mmCIF file of C-alpha atoms in Angstrom:
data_model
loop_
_atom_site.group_PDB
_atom_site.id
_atom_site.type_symbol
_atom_site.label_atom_id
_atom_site.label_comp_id
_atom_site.label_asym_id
_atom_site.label_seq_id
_atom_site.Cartn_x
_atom_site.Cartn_y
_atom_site.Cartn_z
ATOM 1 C CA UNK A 164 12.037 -16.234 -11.999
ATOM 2 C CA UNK A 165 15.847 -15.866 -12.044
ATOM 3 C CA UNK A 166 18.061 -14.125 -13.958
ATOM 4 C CA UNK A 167 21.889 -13.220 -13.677
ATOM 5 C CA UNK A 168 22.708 -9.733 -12.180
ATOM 6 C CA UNK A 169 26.121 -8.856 -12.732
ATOM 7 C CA UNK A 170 28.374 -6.714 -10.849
ATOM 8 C CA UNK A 171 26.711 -4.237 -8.406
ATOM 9 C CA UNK A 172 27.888 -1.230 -7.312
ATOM 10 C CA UNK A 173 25.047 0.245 -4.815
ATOM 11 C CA UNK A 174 25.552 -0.517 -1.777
ATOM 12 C CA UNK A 175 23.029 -2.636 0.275
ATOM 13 C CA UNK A 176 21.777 -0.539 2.139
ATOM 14 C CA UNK A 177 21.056 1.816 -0.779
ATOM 15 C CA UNK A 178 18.454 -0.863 -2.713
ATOM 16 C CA UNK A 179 15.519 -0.112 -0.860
ATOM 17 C CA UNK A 180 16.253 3.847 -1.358
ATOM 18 C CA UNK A 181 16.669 3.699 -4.807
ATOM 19 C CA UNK A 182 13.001 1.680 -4.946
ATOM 20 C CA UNK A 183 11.206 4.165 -2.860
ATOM 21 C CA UNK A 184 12.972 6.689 -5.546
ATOM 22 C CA UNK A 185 12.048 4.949 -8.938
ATOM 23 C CA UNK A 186 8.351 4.867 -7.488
ATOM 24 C CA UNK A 187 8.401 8.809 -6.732
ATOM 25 C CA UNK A 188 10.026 9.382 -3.303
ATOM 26 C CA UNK A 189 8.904 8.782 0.314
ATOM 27 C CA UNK A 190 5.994 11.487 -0.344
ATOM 28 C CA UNK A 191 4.597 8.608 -2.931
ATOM 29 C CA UNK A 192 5.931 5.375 -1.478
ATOM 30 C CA UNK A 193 5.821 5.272 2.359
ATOM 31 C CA UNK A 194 2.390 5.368 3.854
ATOM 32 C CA UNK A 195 0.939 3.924 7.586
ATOM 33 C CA UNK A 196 -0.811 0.617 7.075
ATOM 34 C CA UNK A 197 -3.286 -0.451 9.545
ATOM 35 C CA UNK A 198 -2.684 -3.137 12.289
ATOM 36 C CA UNK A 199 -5.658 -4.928 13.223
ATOM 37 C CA UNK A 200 -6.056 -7.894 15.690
ATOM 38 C CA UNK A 201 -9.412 -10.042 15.568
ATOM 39 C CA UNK A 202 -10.720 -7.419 13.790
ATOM 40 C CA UNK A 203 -9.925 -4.596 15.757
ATOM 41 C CA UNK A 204 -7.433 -2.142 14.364
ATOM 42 C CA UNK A 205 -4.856 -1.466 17.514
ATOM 43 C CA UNK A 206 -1.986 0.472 15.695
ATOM 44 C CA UNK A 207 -0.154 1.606 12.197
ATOM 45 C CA UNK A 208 3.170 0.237 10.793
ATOM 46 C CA UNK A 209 5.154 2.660 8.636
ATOM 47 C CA UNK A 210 5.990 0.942 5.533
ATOM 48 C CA UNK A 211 7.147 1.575 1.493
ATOM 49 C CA UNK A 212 4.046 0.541 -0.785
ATOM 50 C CA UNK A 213 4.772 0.013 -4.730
ATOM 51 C CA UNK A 214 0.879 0.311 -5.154
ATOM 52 C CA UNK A 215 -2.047 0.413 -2.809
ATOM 53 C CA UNK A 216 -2.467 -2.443 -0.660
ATOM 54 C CA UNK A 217 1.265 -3.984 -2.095
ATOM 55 C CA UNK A 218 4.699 -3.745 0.381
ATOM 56 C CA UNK A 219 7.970 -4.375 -0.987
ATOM 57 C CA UNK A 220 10.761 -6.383 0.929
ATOM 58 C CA UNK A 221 14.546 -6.344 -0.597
ATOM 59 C CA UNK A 222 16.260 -9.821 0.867
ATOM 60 C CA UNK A 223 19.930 -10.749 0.207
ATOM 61 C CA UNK A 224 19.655 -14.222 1.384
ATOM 62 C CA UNK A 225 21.591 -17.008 -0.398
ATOM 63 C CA UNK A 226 20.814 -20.190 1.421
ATOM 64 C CA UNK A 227 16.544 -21.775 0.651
ATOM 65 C CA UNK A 228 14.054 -19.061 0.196
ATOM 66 C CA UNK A 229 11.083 -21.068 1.536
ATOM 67 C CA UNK A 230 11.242 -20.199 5.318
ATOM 68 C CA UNK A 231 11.358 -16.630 4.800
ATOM 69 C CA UNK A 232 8.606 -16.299 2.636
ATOM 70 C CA UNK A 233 6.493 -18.723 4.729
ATOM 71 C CA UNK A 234 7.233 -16.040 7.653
ATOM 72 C CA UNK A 235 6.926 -12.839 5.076
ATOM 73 C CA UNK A 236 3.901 -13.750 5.240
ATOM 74 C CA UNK A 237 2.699 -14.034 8.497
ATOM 75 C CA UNK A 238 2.050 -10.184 9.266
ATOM 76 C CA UNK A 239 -0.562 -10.541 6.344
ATOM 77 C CA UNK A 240 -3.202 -12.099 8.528
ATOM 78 C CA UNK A 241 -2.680 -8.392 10.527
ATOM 79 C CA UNK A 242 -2.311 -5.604 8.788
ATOM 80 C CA UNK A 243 -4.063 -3.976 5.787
ATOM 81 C CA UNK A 244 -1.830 -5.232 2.931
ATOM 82 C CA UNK A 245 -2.841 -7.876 -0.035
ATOM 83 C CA UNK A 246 0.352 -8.844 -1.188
ATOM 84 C CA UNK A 247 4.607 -8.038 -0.519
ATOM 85 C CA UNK A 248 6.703 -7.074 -3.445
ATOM 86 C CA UNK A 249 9.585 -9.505 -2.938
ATOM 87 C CA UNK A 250 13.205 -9.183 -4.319
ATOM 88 C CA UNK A 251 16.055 -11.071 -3.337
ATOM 89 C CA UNK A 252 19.403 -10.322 -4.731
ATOM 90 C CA UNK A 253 22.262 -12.465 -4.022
ATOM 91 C CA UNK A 254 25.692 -13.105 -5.645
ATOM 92 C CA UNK A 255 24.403 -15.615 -8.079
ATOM 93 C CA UNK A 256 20.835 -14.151 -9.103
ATOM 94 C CA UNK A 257 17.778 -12.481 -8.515
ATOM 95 C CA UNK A 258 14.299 -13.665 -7.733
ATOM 96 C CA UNK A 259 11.094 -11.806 -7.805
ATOM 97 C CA UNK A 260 8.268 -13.242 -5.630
ATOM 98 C CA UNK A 261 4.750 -11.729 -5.388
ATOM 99 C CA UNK A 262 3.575 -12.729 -1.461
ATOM 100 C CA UNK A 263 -0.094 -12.988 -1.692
ATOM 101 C CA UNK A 264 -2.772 -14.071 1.197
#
């Protein structure tokens, strides 16, 4: 899904804060997510969840969106997540994408 975003005046590197605020702060939203390899948990990752189990990742790509979902995906297979939140915002539109396993 697409749809035209006019003018924005955040800047970039305020998206993801303003996300992590709308869904209640870092006290709600960030949260260590296990790292497992072959089964065997070896670590944590910090990350910002919009829901159990469900990261979010803010792109700004404008070029094919393909390869960086097929390699959003990749860190799936290892760590304790079911699905990525995905918004890209570029000067044109903005796509939301649901990664899944």
């Amino acid at each position: 899904m697409a749809i035209f975003l006019p003018k924005i005046f955040l800047p970039w590197s305020s998206f993801p804060e303003a996300i992590t605020h709308l869904f209640g702060g870092p006290q709600q939203v960030e949260a260590d997510v296990a790292v497992a390899i072959d089964g065997h948990v070896v670590g944590q990752q910090r990350m910002r969840l919009i829901a159990p189990g469900v990261a979010f990742k803010i792109t700004g790509l404008n070029g094919p969106l393909e390869p960086f979902a097929e390699h959003a995906l990749r860190p799936l297979a290892h760590v304790d997540l079911r699905a990525i939140a995905w918004v890209n915002v570029n000067m044109k539109d903005v796509t939301f994408t649901t990664l899944e396993r």
